[in-house]
Amino acid sequence: MNDTATQPDHMQGVSPFERGQMVWPMTKELELEAAMVIWEEIDNCSQQYQSAQTTGEQLEAYIVALGAYRDAVGTAQLRNDAMPFIEPLHIAWELAYRQGEIAESFDWDFTPWFVANCISFSEQGLSLKPDWQDRARTYGAKDAA
């Protein structure tokens, strides 16, 4: 039986072997933790953008795009738009972890990396980069080397 048709879009590209090693479906505790840390990082980036408006600090392009998007839609909408990334964040962590023991922490190290490297920000909104799963696997492989 082919179960990929019943998988969420962000599970496409995750092999059955990888899926079998994951904590899936996510528990409520994992969902809550992922929601908190992804929002914390997105909010942190947005605050950096706000600060840079007065200091003139040079920022990464994704932070500028995120800040402009927040200015356009507001905080509540940005928070709402971040929620679809809860499961992909968890999946990316699992994919990275399966490549090798990760020395960094999920909330302070991996989540900021995920936001910077796996999510695209534009005036139209937020989206997963097409190669986000491969990026996650590479993240894990760097620690294995």
Short mmCIF file of C-alpha atoms in Angstrom, two decimals:
data_model
loop_
_atom_site.label_atom_id
_atom_site.label_comp_id
_atom_site.label_asym_id
_atom_site.label_seq_id
_atom_site.Cartn_x
_atom_site.Cartn_y
_atom_site.Cartn_z
CA MET A 1 0.00 0.00 0.00
CA ASN A 2 1.33 3.46 -0.90
CA ASP A 3 0.66 5.79 2.02
CA THR A 4 2.37 8.86 0.57
CA ALA A 5 -0.93 10.16 -0.79
CA THR A 6 -2.24 10.48 2.79
CA GLN A 7 0.87 12.23 4.10
CA PRO A 8 0.98 16.01 4.59
CA ASP A 9 2.82 17.85 1.79
CA HIS A 10 5.84 18.43 4.00
CA MET A 11 6.21 14.66 4.49
CA GLN A 12 6.64 14.12 0.74
CA GLY A 13 10.31 13.36 0.16
CA VAL A 14 10.72 11.68 3.55
CA SER A 15 11.43 8.04 2.93
CA PRO A 16 9.35 5.34 4.66
CA PHE A 17 12.52 4.31 6.52
CA GLU A 18 13.07 7.86 7.79
CA ARG A 19 9.39 8.19 8.67
CA GLY A 20 9.56 4.98 10.67
CA GLN A 21 12.37 6.38 12.82
CA MET A 22 10.53 9.58 13.69
CA VAL A 23 8.28 10.36 16.59
CA TRP A 24 5.24 10.54 14.35
CA PRO A 25 2.58 11.66 14.57
CA MET A 26 3.88 14.44 16.77
CA THR A 27 2.80 14.48 20.39
CA LYS A 28 1.07 17.57 21.78
CA GLU A 29 4.20 18.28 23.84
CA LEU A 30 6.41 18.28 20.73
CA GLU A 31 3.93 20.48 18.86
CA LEU A 32 3.83 22.97 21.72
CA GLU A 33 7.62 23.09 22.02
CA ALA A 34 8.06 23.55 18.27
CA ALA A 35 5.40 26.27 18.18
CA MET A 36 7.08 28.17 21.00
CA VAL A 37 10.61 28.00 19.64
CA ILE A 38 9.74 28.77 16.03
CA TRP A 39 7.67 31.78 17.09
CA GLU A 40 10.43 32.90 19.46
CA GLU A 41 12.98 32.85 16.63
CA ILE A 42 10.70 34.57 14.12
CA ASP A 43 9.84 37.22 16.71
CA ASN A 44 13.54 37.66 17.52
CA CYS A 45 14.34 38.23 13.84
CA SER A 46 11.49 40.70 13.59
CA GLN A 47 12.77 42.61 16.62
CA GLN A 48 16.25 42.75 15.05
CA TYR A 49 14.61 44.30 11.99
CA GLN A 50 12.78 46.88 14.11
CA SER A 51 16.00 47.78 15.94
CA ALA A 52 17.93 48.11 12.69
CA GLN A 53 15.44 50.71 11.48
CA THR A 54 16.96 53.16 13.99
CA THR A 55 20.54 51.87 14.24
CA GLY A 56 21.19 51.28 10.54
CA GLU A 57 22.64 47.83 11.36
CA GLN A 58 23.12 45.59 8.32
CA LEU A 59 20.97 42.48 8.53
CA GLU A 60 20.72 39.18 6.73
CA ALA A 61 18.34 39.42 3.75
CA TYR A 62 15.87 36.96 5.28
CA ILE A 63 15.53 39.12 8.40
CA VAL A 64 14.82 42.19 6.26
CA ALA A 65 12.19 40.27 4.29
CA LEU A 66 10.62 38.92 7.48
CA GLY A 67 10.50 42.37 9.07
CA ALA A 68 8.92 43.90 5.98
CA TYR A 69 6.32 41.14 5.92
CA ARG A 70 5.50 41.72 9.61
CA ASP A 71 5.14 45.44 8.92
CA ALA A 72 2.71 44.63 6.09
CA VAL A 73 0.51 42.05 7.84
CA GLY A 74 1.02 42.64 11.57
CA THR A 75 2.19 40.46 14.44
CA ALA A 76 -0.95 38.35 14.82
CA GLN A 77 -0.98 37.38 11.14
CA LEU A 78 2.74 36.62 11.18
CA ARG A 79 2.28 34.35 14.20
CA ASN A 80 -0.58 32.61 12.42
CA ASP A 81 1.53 32.23 9.28
CA ALA A 82 4.32 30.60 11.32
CA MET A 83 2.13 27.74 12.57
CA PRO A 84 2.38 25.57 9.42
CA PHE A 85 6.13 25.27 10.10
CA ILE A 86 5.68 23.39 13.38
CA GLU A 87 5.69 19.92 11.81
CA PRO A 88 8.39 20.70 9.22
CA LEU A 89 10.65 22.01 12.01
CA HIS A 90 10.23 18.74 13.88
CA ILE A 91 10.71 16.69 10.72
CA ALA A 92 13.86 18.64 9.83
CA TRP A 93 15.27 18.01 13.32
CA GLU A 94 14.54 14.30 12.98
CA LEU A 95 16.12 14.18 9.49
CA ALA A 96 19.22 15.99 10.72
CA TYR A 97 19.48 13.85 13.83
CA ARG A 98 19.28 10.62 11.80
CA GLN A 99 22.36 11.70 9.83
CA GLY A 100 24.48 11.88 12.96
CA GLU A 101 24.35 12.86 16.60
CA ILE A 102 23.68 16.61 16.71
CA ALA A 103 25.79 18.46 19.24
CA GLU A 104 23.63 21.59 19.21
CA SER A 105 20.34 22.23 20.98
CA PHE A 106 16.94 22.14 19.28
CA ASP A 107 15.75 25.53 20.50
CA TRP A 108 18.89 27.72 20.64
CA ASP A 109 20.82 26.36 17.67
CA PHE A 110 18.75 24.25 15.31
CA THR A 111 15.59 26.37 15.19
CA PRO A 112 17.42 29.61 14.24
CA TRP A 113 19.27 27.62 11.57
CA PHE A 114 15.95 26.21 10.29
CA VAL A 115 14.34 29.66 10.12
CA ALA A 116 17.36 31.12 8.27
CA ASN A 117 17.92 28.21 5.90
CA CYS A 118 14.64 26.37 5.33
CA ILE A 119 11.98 29.08 5.23
CA SER A 120 11.62 31.67 2.47
CA PHE A 121 10.32 35.10 3.44
CA SER A 122 8.82 37.56 0.98
CA GLU A 123 6.14 40.21 0.83
CA GLN A 124 3.77 37.44 -0.22
CA GLY A 125 4.39 35.41 2.92
CA LEU A 126 6.37 32.50 4.29
CA SER A 127 7.04 29.20 2.57
CA LEU A 128 9.29 26.18 2.90
CA LYS A 129 12.25 26.20 0.55
CA PRO A 130 11.91 23.34 -1.96
CA ASP A 131 15.09 21.64 -0.72
CA TRP A 132 14.48 22.08 3.01
CA GLN A 133 14.63 18.35 3.72
CA ASP A 134 18.02 18.00 1.99
CA ARG A 135 19.28 21.04 3.89
CA ALA A 136 18.25 19.39 7.15
CA ARG A 137 20.00 16.16 6.24
CA THR A 138 23.14 18.14 5.42
CA TYR A 139 22.94 19.91 8.78
CA GLY A 140 23.00 16.55 10.52
CA ALA A 141 25.74 15.18 8.29
CA LYS A 142 28.08 18.07 9.20
CA ASP A 143 28.06 16.99 12.84
CA ALA A 144 28.69 13.37 11.87
CA ALA A 145 31.88 14.25 10.01
#
